[in-house]
mmCIF file of C-alpha atoms and ligand atoms in Angstrom:
data_model
loop_
_atom_site.group_PDB
_atom_site.id
_atom_site.type_symbol
_atom_site.label_atom_id
_atom_site.label_comp_id
_atom_site.label_asym_id
_atom_site.label_seq_id
_atom_site.Cartn_x
_atom_site.Cartn_y
_atom_site.Cartn_z
ATOM 1 C CA MET A 1 -76.958 100.317 112.833
ATOM 2 C CA ILE A 2 -80.379 100.054 114.326
ATOM 3 C CA THR A 3 -81.067 98.215 117.094
ATOM 4 C CA VAL A 4 -84.788 97.231 118.305
ATOM 5 C CA THR A 5 -84.716 99.630 121.148
ATOM 6 C CA LYS A 6 -82.485 102.455 122.312
ATOM 7 C CA THR A 7 -82.294 103.562 125.891
ATOM 8 C CA PHE A 8 -83.764 107.346 126.432
ATOM 9 C CA LEU A 9 -81.116 109.205 128.066
ATOM 10 C CA PRO A 10 -82.518 112.861 129.405
ATOM 11 C CA PRO A 11 -80.524 115.939 129.231
ATOM 12 C CA LEU A 12 -77.846 115.038 131.403
ATOM 13 C CA ASP A 13 -77.628 118.665 133.220
ATOM 14 C CA THR A 14 -81.043 117.637 134.625
ATOM 15 C CA TYR A 15 -79.377 114.538 136.339
ATOM 16 C CA GLN A 16 -76.256 116.777 137.578
ATOM 17 C CA GLN A 17 -79.009 119.010 139.595
ATOM 18 C CA LEU A 18 -80.300 115.791 141.378
ATOM 19 C CA LEU A 19 -76.927 114.339 142.182
ATOM 20 C CA GLN A 20 -75.681 117.743 143.683
ATOM 21 C CA GLY A 21 -78.871 117.167 146.068
ATOM 22 C CA ILE A 22 -77.820 113.118 146.623
ATOM 23 C CA TRP A 23 -74.339 114.624 147.214
ATOM 24 C CA ASP A 24 -74.963 117.149 149.458
ATOM 25 C CA ARG A 25 -77.587 114.578 151.598
ATOM 26 C CA GLY A 26 -75.265 112.091 151.553
ATOM 27 C CA GLN A 27 -77.957 109.628 151.407
ATOM 28 C CA LEU A 28 -77.613 107.226 148.534
ATOM 29 C CA THR A 29 -80.613 104.431 149.636
ATOM 30 C CA ASN A 30 -82.710 103.263 151.991
ATOM 31 C CA GLY A 31 -85.731 104.746 151.158
ATOM 32 C CA GLY A 32 -84.246 108.493 150.717
ATOM 33 C CA PRO A 33 -86.597 111.240 149.802
ATOM 34 C CA ILE A 34 -85.621 111.128 145.732
ATOM 35 C CA ALA A 35 -86.591 107.585 145.863
ATOM 36 C CA GLU A 36 -89.993 108.553 147.874
ATOM 37 C CA GLN A 37 -90.376 111.480 145.012
ATOM 38 C CA LEU A 38 -90.204 109.090 142.134
ATOM 39 C CA GLU A 39 -92.522 106.615 143.856
ATOM 40 C CA HIS A 40 -95.160 109.771 144.382
ATOM 41 C CA ALA A 41 -94.680 110.920 141.260
ATOM 42 C CA LEU A 42 -95.657 107.625 139.662
ATOM 43 C CA ARG A 43 -98.672 106.826 141.582
ATOM 44 C CA ARG A 44 -99.854 110.271 140.404
ATOM 45 C CA HIS A 45 -98.507 109.438 136.774
ATOM 46 C CA LEU A 46 -99.895 106.348 136.394
ATOM 47 C CA GLY A 47 -102.991 106.793 138.544
ATOM 48 C CA VAL A 48 -102.647 104.187 141.119
ATOM 49 C CA LYS A 49 -102.926 103.652 144.792
ATOM 50 C CA HIS A 50 -99.739 101.955 146.344
ATOM 51 C CA LEU A 51 -96.536 101.367 144.468
ATOM 52 C CA LEU A 52 -93.380 100.375 145.659
ATOM 53 C CA TYR A 53 -90.376 101.341 144.050
ATOM 54 C CA VAL A 54 -87.721 98.184 143.786
ATOM 55 C CA SER A 55 -84.179 96.967 142.121
ATOM 56 C CA ASN A 56 -85.710 95.659 139.472
ATOM 57 C CA GLY A 57 -89.154 93.970 137.731
ATOM 58 C CA THR A 58 -87.768 90.397 138.518
ATOM 59 C CA LEU A 59 -87.548 91.102 142.071
ATOM 60 C CA ALA A 60 -90.817 92.686 141.969
ATOM 61 C CA LEU A 61 -92.806 89.533 140.487
ATOM 62 C CA GLN A 62 -90.737 87.479 143.378
ATOM 63 C CA LEU A 63 -92.367 89.943 146.121
ATOM 64 C CA ALA A 64 -95.936 89.766 144.947
ATOM 65 C CA ILE A 65 -95.551 85.868 144.728
ATOM 66 C CA LYS A 66 -94.288 85.794 148.287
ATOM 67 C CA ALA A 67 -96.886 88.317 149.422
ATOM 68 C CA LEU A 68 -99.536 86.355 148.386
ATOM 69 C CA GLY A 69 -98.078 83.543 149.991
ATOM 70 C CA LEU A 70 -98.191 81.270 146.957
ATOM 71 C CA THR A 71 -96.328 77.872 147.512
ATOM 72 C CA GLY A 72 -97.965 75.408 144.630
ATOM 73 C CA GLU A 73 -99.188 75.450 141.319
ATOM 74 C CA VAL A 74 -99.751 79.112 139.660
ATOM 75 C CA LEU A 75 -101.754 79.269 136.158
ATOM 76 C CA THR A 76 -99.551 81.515 133.549
ATOM 77 C CA THR A 77 -98.823 82.671 129.833
ATOM 78 C CA PRO A 78 -96.052 80.505 127.696
ATOM 79 C CA PHE A 79 -95.682 83.467 126.012
ATOM 80 C CA SER A 80 -93.376 86.363 127.673
ATOM 81 C CA TYR A 81 -90.051 87.110 128.968
ATOM 82 C CA VAL A 82 -88.474 84.322 130.901
ATOM 83 C CA ALA A 83 -88.749 86.062 134.367
ATOM 84 C CA THR A 84 -92.529 85.451 133.951
ATOM 85 C CA THR A 85 -92.137 81.822 134.704
ATOM 86 C CA SER A 86 -88.314 81.613 136.269
ATOM 87 C CA SER A 87 -89.287 83.977 139.198
ATOM 88 C CA LEU A 88 -92.075 81.640 139.825
ATOM 89 C CA VAL A 89 -89.927 78.302 139.580
ATOM 90 C CA TRP A 90 -87.258 80.511 141.902
ATOM 91 C CA GLU A 91 -90.094 80.889 144.764
ATOM 92 C CA ASN A 92 -90.928 77.273 144.521
ATOM 93 C CA CYS A 93 -93.752 77.039 142.842
ATOM 94 C CA ARG A 94 -94.982 75.083 139.705
ATOM 95 C CA PRO A 95 -95.715 77.014 136.859
ATOM 96 C CA VAL A 96 -98.578 75.162 135.042
ATOM 97 C CA PHE A 97 -98.858 76.654 131.109
ATOM 98 C CA VAL A 98 -102.160 77.587 130.074
ATOM 99 C CA ASP A 99 -101.995 78.947 125.866
ATOM 100 C CA ILE A 100 -102.705 82.215 124.564
ATOM 101 C CA ASP A 101 -105.077 83.765 122.641
ATOM 102 C CA PRO A 102 -103.969 84.586 119.214
ATOM 103 C CA ARG A 103 -105.156 87.409 119.088
ATOM 104 C CA SER A 104 -103.827 89.182 121.757
ATOM 105 C CA LEU A 105 -101.152 86.932 122.306
ATOM 106 C CA CYS A 106 -102.483 87.370 126.168
ATOM 107 C CA LEU A 107 -103.116 83.857 128.182
ATOM 108 C CA ASN A 108 -106.264 83.005 126.903
ATOM 109 C CA PRO A 109 -108.858 82.826 129.736
ATOM 110 C CA ALA A 110 -111.266 80.478 127.567
ATOM 111 C CA LEU A 111 -108.483 77.901 129.152
ATOM 112 C CA ILE A 112 -108.129 78.574 132.008
ATOM 113 C CA GLU A 113 -110.547 76.297 133.699
ATOM 114 C CA ALA A 114 -109.868 73.232 132.626
ATOM 115 C CA ALA A 115 -106.100 73.763 133.934
ATOM 116 C CA ILE A 116 -107.196 74.061 137.220
ATOM 117 C CA THR A 117 -106.228 71.432 140.215
ATOM 118 C CA PRO A 118 -106.894 71.502 143.993
ATOM 119 C CA ALA A 119 -103.106 72.560 143.818
ATOM 120 C CA THR A 120 -103.732 76.005 141.787
ATOM 121 C CA GLN A 121 -103.334 79.057 143.954
ATOM 122 C CA ALA A 122 -102.899 81.882 141.362
ATOM 123 C CA ILE A 123 -102.753 83.218 137.538
ATOM 124 C CA LEU A 124 -99.650 85.138 136.235
ATOM 125 C CA ALA A 125 -100.563 86.739 133.389
ATOM 126 C CA THR A 126 -98.564 89.099 131.256
ATOM 127 C CA HIS A 127 -99.898 92.143 129.536
ATOM 128 C CA VAL A 128 -97.509 91.070 126.196
ATOM 129 C CA PHE A 129 -96.471 94.034 124.226
ATOM 130 C CA GLY A 130 -98.557 96.043 126.476
ATOM 131 C CA PHE A 131 -101.499 94.456 124.843
ATOM 132 C CA PRO A 132 -104.200 93.800 128.214
ATOM 133 C CA CYS A 133 -105.057 90.751 129.127
ATOM 134 C CA ALA A 134 -108.882 90.102 129.295
ATOM 135 C CA THR A 135 -108.638 91.166 133.008
ATOM 136 C CA GLU A 136 -112.483 90.385 133.441
ATOM 137 C CA ALA A 137 -112.414 87.054 132.615
ATOM 138 C CA ILE A 138 -109.640 86.218 134.365
ATOM 139 C CA GLU A 139 -110.799 87.486 137.695
ATOM 140 C CA GLN A 140 -114.389 85.945 137.098
ATOM 141 C CA VAL A 141 -112.417 82.559 136.905
ATOM 142 C CA ALA A 142 -110.101 83.390 139.801
ATOM 143 C CA ARG A 143 -112.867 84.725 142.116
ATOM 144 C CA ARG A 144 -114.931 81.595 141.588
ATOM 145 C CA HIS A 145 -112.132 79.323 142.394
ATOM 146 C CA ARG A 146 -110.462 81.667 144.972
ATOM 147 C CA LEU A 147 -107.309 82.110 142.909
ATOM 148 C CA ARG A 148 -105.150 85.180 143.515
ATOM 149 C CA VAL A 149 -104.015 87.102 140.380
ATOM 150 C CA ILE A 150 -100.657 88.539 139.601
ATOM 151 C CA TYR A 151 -100.220 90.687 136.341
ATOM 152 C CA ASP A 152 -96.920 90.960 134.774
ATOM 153 C CA ALA A 153 -97.260 94.555 133.466
ATOM 154 C CA ALA A 154 -93.624 94.956 132.520
ATOM 155 C CA HIS A 155 -94.502 96.149 129.198
ATOM 156 C CA ALA A 156 -97.916 98.261 130.342
ATOM 157 C CA PHE A 157 -96.116 101.219 131.745
ATOM 158 C CA GLY A 158 -98.978 103.673 131.207
ATOM 159 C CA VAL A 159 -101.902 101.596 129.445
ATOM 160 C CA GLN A 160 -105.001 102.393 130.260
ATOM 161 C CA TYR A 161 -108.263 99.902 130.180
ATOM 162 C CA ARG A 162 -112.038 100.649 130.498
ATOM 163 C CA GLY A 163 -111.124 104.143 131.657
ATOM 164 C CA GLN A 164 -108.195 103.546 134.300
ATOM 165 C CA SER A 165 -104.651 101.966 134.722
ATOM 166 C CA ILE A 166 -104.443 98.911 133.456
ATOM 167 C CA LEU A 167 -102.366 98.486 136.760
ATOM 168 C CA ASN A 168 -105.415 98.582 138.835
ATOM 169 C CA TYR A 169 -106.774 94.674 137.946
ATOM 170 C CA GLY A 170 -105.971 92.101 139.805
ATOM 171 C CA ASP A 171 -104.089 91.483 143.206
ATOM 172 C CA ILE A 172 -100.710 92.575 142.542
ATOM 173 C CA SER A 173 -99.340 93.976 139.071
ATOM 174 C CA THR A 174 -95.405 94.601 138.406
ATOM 175 C CA LEU A 175 -93.544 96.722 136.741
ATOM 176 C CA SER A 176 -89.909 96.510 135.250
ATOM 177 C CA PHE A 177 -88.013 99.725 134.720
ATOM 178 C CA HIS A 178 -85.285 98.133 132.942
ATOM 179 C CA ALA A 179 -83.336 100.344 130.333
ATOM 180 C CA THR A 180 -84.708 98.747 127.493
ATOM 181 C CA LYS A 181 -88.169 99.651 128.606
ATOM 182 C CA LEU A 182 -90.509 103.010 127.824
ATOM 183 C CA PHE A 183 -89.988 104.617 131.192
ATOM 184 C CA HIS A 184 -86.827 103.441 132.847
ATOM 185 C CA THR A 185 -84.317 104.188 135.986
ATOM 186 C CA GLY A 186 -81.141 102.177 134.379
ATOM 187 C CA GLU A 187 -82.342 99.086 136.806
ATOM 188 C CA GLY A 188 -85.579 99.452 138.493
ATOM 189 C CA GLY A 189 -89.009 98.025 138.827
ATOM 190 C CA ALA A 190 -92.379 98.443 141.200
ATOM 191 C CA VAL A 191 -94.880 96.750 142.670
ATOM 192 C CA VAL A 192 -98.979 98.132 142.204
ATOM 193 C CA THR A 193 -101.383 96.724 144.753
ATOM 194 C CA SER A 194 -105.066 98.667 145.488
ATOM 195 C CA SER A 195 -104.925 96.703 148.615
ATOM 196 C CA ASP A 196 -103.667 98.532 151.854
ATOM 197 C CA GLU A 197 -102.541 95.145 154.010
ATOM 198 C CA LEU A 198 -100.492 93.837 150.865
ATOM 199 C CA ALA A 199 -98.536 97.448 150.152
ATOM 200 C CA GLU A 200 -97.815 96.964 154.056
ATOM 201 C CA LYS A 201 -96.560 93.491 153.381
ATOM 202 C CA LEU A 202 -94.736 94.450 150.200
ATOM 203 C CA ALA A 203 -92.735 97.109 152.198
ATOM 204 C CA TYR A 204 -91.382 95.247 154.765
ATOM 205 C CA MET A 205 -90.745 92.634 152.125
ATOM 206 C CA ARG A 206 -88.527 94.468 150.362
ATOM 207 C CA ASN A 207 -86.069 96.086 153.265
ATOM 208 C CA PHE A 208 -85.738 92.924 155.087
ATOM 209 C CA GLY A 209 -88.513 92.536 156.850
ATOM 210 C CA HIS A 210 -87.929 95.410 159.267
ATOM 211 C CA GLN A 211 -90.262 97.223 161.150
ATOM 212 C CA ASP A 212 -88.018 99.178 163.064
ATOM 213 C CA ALA A 213 -84.072 99.312 163.442
ATOM 214 C CA ASN A 214 -84.296 96.336 165.960
ATOM 215 C CA THR A 215 -87.876 94.719 165.153
ATOM 216 C CA PHE A 216 -88.576 92.595 162.404
ATOM 217 C CA ILE A 217 -92.085 91.709 161.005
ATOM 218 C CA GLY A 218 -91.335 88.712 158.737
ATOM 219 C CA LEU A 219 -89.400 87.696 156.468
ATOM 220 C CA GLY A 220 -87.842 89.881 154.225
ATOM 221 C CA ILE A 221 -85.481 90.202 151.094
ATOM 222 C CA ASN A 222 -83.275 93.393 149.910
ATOM 223 C CA ALA A 223 -85.451 94.778 146.945
ATOM 224 C CA LYS A 224 -84.421 98.552 147.116
ATOM 225 C CA ASN A 225 -83.493 100.834 144.890
ATOM 226 C CA THR A 226 -80.798 103.564 145.187
ATOM 227 C CA GLU A 227 -81.214 107.244 144.928
ATOM 228 C CA LEU A 228 -78.780 107.526 141.894
ATOM 229 C CA HIS A 229 -81.526 105.440 139.892
ATOM 230 C CA ALA A 230 -84.810 107.174 141.536
ATOM 231 C CA ALA A 231 -83.545 110.425 140.403
ATOM 232 C CA LEU A 232 -82.683 108.996 136.541
ATOM 233 C CA GLY A 233 -86.261 108.113 136.817
ATOM 234 C CA LEU A 234 -87.722 111.292 137.724
ATOM 235 C CA CYS A 235 -85.679 112.761 134.853
ATOM 236 C CA VAL A 236 -86.845 110.661 132.238
ATOM 237 C CA LEU A 237 -90.541 110.517 133.616
ATOM 238 C CA PRO A 238 -91.333 114.121 132.349
ATOM 239 C CA HIS A 239 -90.337 112.553 128.605
ATOM 240 C CA VAL A 240 -92.308 109.700 128.504
ATOM 241 C CA PRO A 241 -95.548 111.512 126.646
ATOM 242 C CA ALA A 242 -93.211 112.854 123.937
ATOM 243 C CA LEU A 243 -91.512 109.189 123.534
ATOM 244 C CA MET A 244 -94.942 107.915 123.634
ATOM 245 C CA ARG A 245 -96.704 109.985 121.169
ATOM 246 C CA ARG A 246 -93.194 109.806 118.746
ATOM 247 C CA ARG A 247 -93.483 105.829 118.942
ATOM 248 C CA GLN A 248 -97.413 106.113 118.269
ATOM 249 C CA ALA A 249 -96.510 108.132 115.035
ATOM 250 C CA LEU A 250 -93.821 105.478 114.146
ATOM 251 C CA THR A 251 -96.172 102.803 114.794
ATOM 252 C CA ALA A 252 -98.986 104.324 112.339
ATOM 253 C CA GLU A 253 -96.443 104.478 109.322
ATOM 254 C CA TYR A 254 -95.034 101.046 110.035
ATOM 255 C CA HIS A 255 -98.761 100.162 109.619
ATOM 256 C CA ARG A 256 -99.178 102.476 106.736
ATOM 257 C CA LEU A 257 -95.948 100.573 105.050
ATOM 258 C CA LEU A 258 -96.663 96.927 105.860
ATOM 259 C CA ALA A 259 -100.304 97.014 104.984
ATOM 260 C CA PRO A 260 -100.243 95.988 101.715
ATOM 261 C CA THR A 261 -97.913 92.971 102.740
ATOM 262 C CA ALA A 262 -97.901 89.187 104.090
ATOM 263 C CA VAL A 263 -96.861 90.773 107.613
ATOM 264 C CA GLN A 264 -99.070 90.852 110.419
ATOM 265 C CA CYS A 265 -99.051 93.820 112.345
ATOM 266 C CA LEU A 266 -100.479 92.957 116.192
ATOM 267 C CA ALA A 267 -100.854 96.250 117.236
ATOM 268 C CA ALA A 268 -102.947 97.440 114.317
ATOM 269 C CA LEU A 269 -105.313 94.558 115.473
ATOM 270 C CA ILE A 270 -105.252 95.222 119.128
ATOM 271 C CA GLY A 271 -105.417 99.292 119.185
ATOM 272 C CA ALA A 272 -104.915 99.785 122.839
ATOM 273 C CA SER A 273 -101.216 99.684 123.992
ATOM 274 C CA ASN A 274 -98.247 102.224 124.714
ATOM 275 C CA PHE A 275 -96.768 101.523 121.385
ATOM 276 C CA SER A 276 -93.506 99.881 123.665
ATOM 277 C CA TYR A 277 -93.101 97.459 120.883
ATOM 278 C CA TYR A 278 -93.667 96.837 117.290
ATOM 279 C CA PRO A 279 -94.598 93.137 117.064
ATOM 280 C CA VAL A 280 -95.003 91.569 113.740
ATOM 281 C CA LEU A 281 -96.211 87.763 112.400
ATOM 282 C CA LEU A 282 -94.434 86.351 109.236
ATOM 283 C CA PRO A 283 -96.146 84.031 107.660
ATOM 284 C CA SER A 284 -93.683 81.386 108.550
ATOM 285 C CA GLU A 285 -90.477 80.876 110.854
ATOM 286 C CA ALA A 286 -88.529 80.430 107.544
ATOM 287 C CA HIS A 287 -89.887 83.648 106.167
ATOM 288 C CA LEU A 288 -88.886 85.339 109.393
ATOM 289 C CA LEU A 289 -85.144 84.045 109.371
ATOM 290 C CA ALA A 290 -85.036 85.366 105.787
ATOM 291 C CA VAL A 291 -85.815 88.507 107.121
ATOM 292 C CA VAL A 292 -83.506 88.750 110.122
ATOM 293 C CA ALA A 293 -80.655 87.512 108.223
ATOM 294 C CA ALA A 294 -81.370 90.084 105.509
ATOM 295 C CA LEU A 295 -82.229 92.956 108.271
ATOM 296 C CA GLY A 296 -78.700 91.778 109.296
ATOM 297 C CA GLU A 297 -76.606 92.283 106.628
ATOM 298 C CA ALA A 298 -77.939 95.946 106.837
ATOM 299 C CA ALA A 299 -77.478 96.774 110.212
ATOM 300 C CA ILE A 300 -80.741 95.878 111.076
ATOM 301 C CA PHE A 301 -81.290 94.219 114.536
ATOM 302 C CA PRO A 302 -85.211 93.280 115.137
ATOM 303 C CA ARG A 303 -85.653 90.804 118.178
ATOM 304 C CA ARG A 304 -87.218 87.247 118.390
ATOM 305 C CA TYR A 305 -89.256 88.659 121.348
ATOM 306 C CA PHE A 306 -90.444 85.967 122.668
ATOM 307 C CA TYR A 307 -88.780 83.099 121.280
ATOM 308 C CA PRO A 308 -88.547 80.171 122.386
ATOM 309 C CA ALA A 309 -92.072 79.703 123.884
ATOM 310 C CA LEU A 310 -91.814 79.126 127.867
ATOM 311 C CA THR A 311 -92.755 75.588 127.745
ATOM 312 C CA ALA A 312 -89.620 74.993 125.984
ATOM 313 C CA LEU A 313 -87.557 75.970 129.122
ATOM 314 C CA PRO A 314 -85.292 72.894 130.859
ATOM 315 C CA TYR A 315 -86.328 73.462 133.977
ATOM 316 C CA VAL A 316 -90.182 73.007 133.394
ATOM 317 C CA ALA A 317 -92.212 70.284 132.754
ATOM 318 C CA ALA A 318 -94.059 71.093 129.824
ATOM 319 C CA GLY A 319 -93.696 70.259 126.381
ATOM 320 C CA ALA A 320 -94.260 72.435 123.028
ATOM 321 C CA ALA A 321 -97.392 70.115 122.930
ATOM 322 C CA ALA A 322 -99.171 71.892 125.821
ATOM 323 C CA CYS A 323 -99.426 75.187 124.133
ATOM 324 C CA PRO A 324 -99.840 74.843 120.478
ATOM 325 C CA VAL A 325 -100.620 78.602 119.762
ATOM 326 C CA ALA A 326 -97.885 79.893 122.054
ATOM 327 C CA THR A 327 -95.011 77.335 120.196
ATOM 328 C CA ASP A 328 -96.613 78.397 117.131
ATOM 329 C CA VAL A 329 -96.168 82.309 117.619
ATOM 330 C CA ALA A 330 -93.479 82.353 118.862
ATOM 331 C CA GLY A 331 -91.807 80.972 115.933
ATOM 332 C CA ARG A 332 -93.323 83.371 113.457
ATOM 333 C CA VAL A 333 -93.358 87.046 116.165
ATOM 334 C CA LEU A 334 -90.695 89.315 115.525
ATOM 335 C CA CYS A 335 -90.241 92.944 117.124
ATOM 336 C CA LEU A 336 -89.124 95.633 114.590
ATOM 337 C CA PRO A 337 -87.300 98.771 115.841
ATOM 338 C CA LEU A 338 -89.020 101.272 117.544
ATOM 339 C CA HIS A 339 -87.925 103.783 119.451
ATOM 340 C CA HIS A 340 -87.704 107.814 119.825
ATOM 341 C CA ASP A 341 -84.085 108.053 117.693
ATOM 342 C CA LEU A 342 -85.838 106.843 114.398
ATOM 343 C CA THR A 343 -87.055 108.529 111.103
ATOM 344 C CA GLU A 344 -89.599 107.718 109.082
ATOM 345 C CA ALA A 345 -86.759 107.009 106.451
ATOM 346 C CA ASP A 346 -85.488 104.221 108.561
ATOM 347 C CA LEU A 347 -88.636 102.701 108.747
ATOM 348 C CA ALA A 348 -89.314 102.788 105.015
ATOM 349 C CA ARG A 349 -85.342 101.173 104.415
ATOM 350 C CA ILE A 350 -86.659 98.299 107.320
ATOM 351 C CA VAL A 351 -89.700 97.553 105.266
ATOM 352 C CA ALA A 352 -88.667 97.819 101.788
ATOM 353 C CA ILE A 353 -85.769 94.790 103.274
ATOM 354 C CA ILE A 354 -88.759 92.796 104.492
ATOM 355 C CA ARG A 355 -90.825 93.017 101.253
ATOM 356 C CA ARG A 356 -88.246 91.388 99.530
ATOM 357 C CA HIS A 357 -88.578 88.071 101.560
ATOM 358 C CA VAL A 358 -92.025 87.917 102.419
HETATM 359 C C1 PLP B 401 -88.421 93.213 131.491
HETATM 360 C C2 PLP B 401 -89.175 91.944 132.007
HETATM 361 C C3 PLP B 401 -89.182 91.458 133.107
HETATM 362 C C4 PLP B 401 -87.686 91.691 134.043
HETATM 363 O O1 PLP B 401 -87.850 92.897 134.299
HETATM 364 P P1 PLP B 401 -86.201 93.192 134.837
HETATM 365 O O2 PLP B 401 -86.347 95.018 135.141
HETATM 366 O O3 PLP B 401 -84.925 93.019 133.717
HETATM 367 O O4 PLP B 401 -85.870 92.462 136.207
HETATM 368 C C5 PLP B 401 -90.068 90.301 133.558
HETATM 369 N N1 PLP B 401 -91.393 90.432 132.525
HETATM 370 C C6 PLP B 401 -90.972 91.043 131.336
HETATM 371 C C7 PLP B 401 -92.326 90.215 130.649
HETATM 372 C C8 PLP B 401 -90.688 91.713 131.039
HETATM 373 O O5 PLP B 401 -90.521 91.986 129.673
#
């Protein structure tokens, strides 16, 4: 069986060594030394000023929304994982969808201004598949209209853009360290910011609003993560560069195999990314369904990331007509299997099946 992704597990003995220390200290959570060590290692690895390790990428989004005090309309992308929209609704904001750029599949900055109303407070955009958003254009509009900017960077671990970490753009960026992501801690995530003030606020919000044992600075929630998860992350992190290189090689091989077909390789168009995903566009949804069925018969399971477009969610007031590009793309985009454990022969088998149906 071949699945769209496979969780990388580091050598067990490296994890056991860290567990021994945790057992010796007897501290499992509440900002233990391993969680702090992971934050430090991630700041250095990613090249960011403030990074707070949290329990998952969804709470990271909720903390970002809360820390920026958002309560009104937020312009956002219809082409992302459901958490990008659901976290806004959960935090009592109103998602207003702005269609995507057909090339990068990220929020189209040319369409932002027309969607702004007096109630608009912020932009929440996703670097989907690790493809960088048009950050300059987005932030120019944001400055002009005094909007805050959050980037859902759940796919963008390690992505560099214009000579620095993509995480340094906007007011806050959020990461997910879920087991399916390039770098993971089983469950986990982070909020990233360059602002000292926001970092301080996010820190107390992550821990119930505590200043010290008996003093509360403000409203908070429990978004802490454990020593056990952090230890897993410390063991995975040193392997990330090699994992990325392997995915890069497989990505190039997919490009080569698919070049003569009618399948459009999005990563080949964009260039920059971290090789987390291998999304392709099929000529039609009928082609996509035929490919998915044929691969399924061979026990190969790609994923329809992301289907349907978020405009179709039952709890948002938006029709598919609002974002025709996202609706079209969501119907035709498919993520092919991409992970460290695949071989060039696996890719040849996958592409041979696809070629019979396009
Ligand atoms: C994975 C993901 C999330 C949610 O992260 P969790 O850690 O699973 O809560 C949010 N946004 C995007 C784009 C994601 O892919």
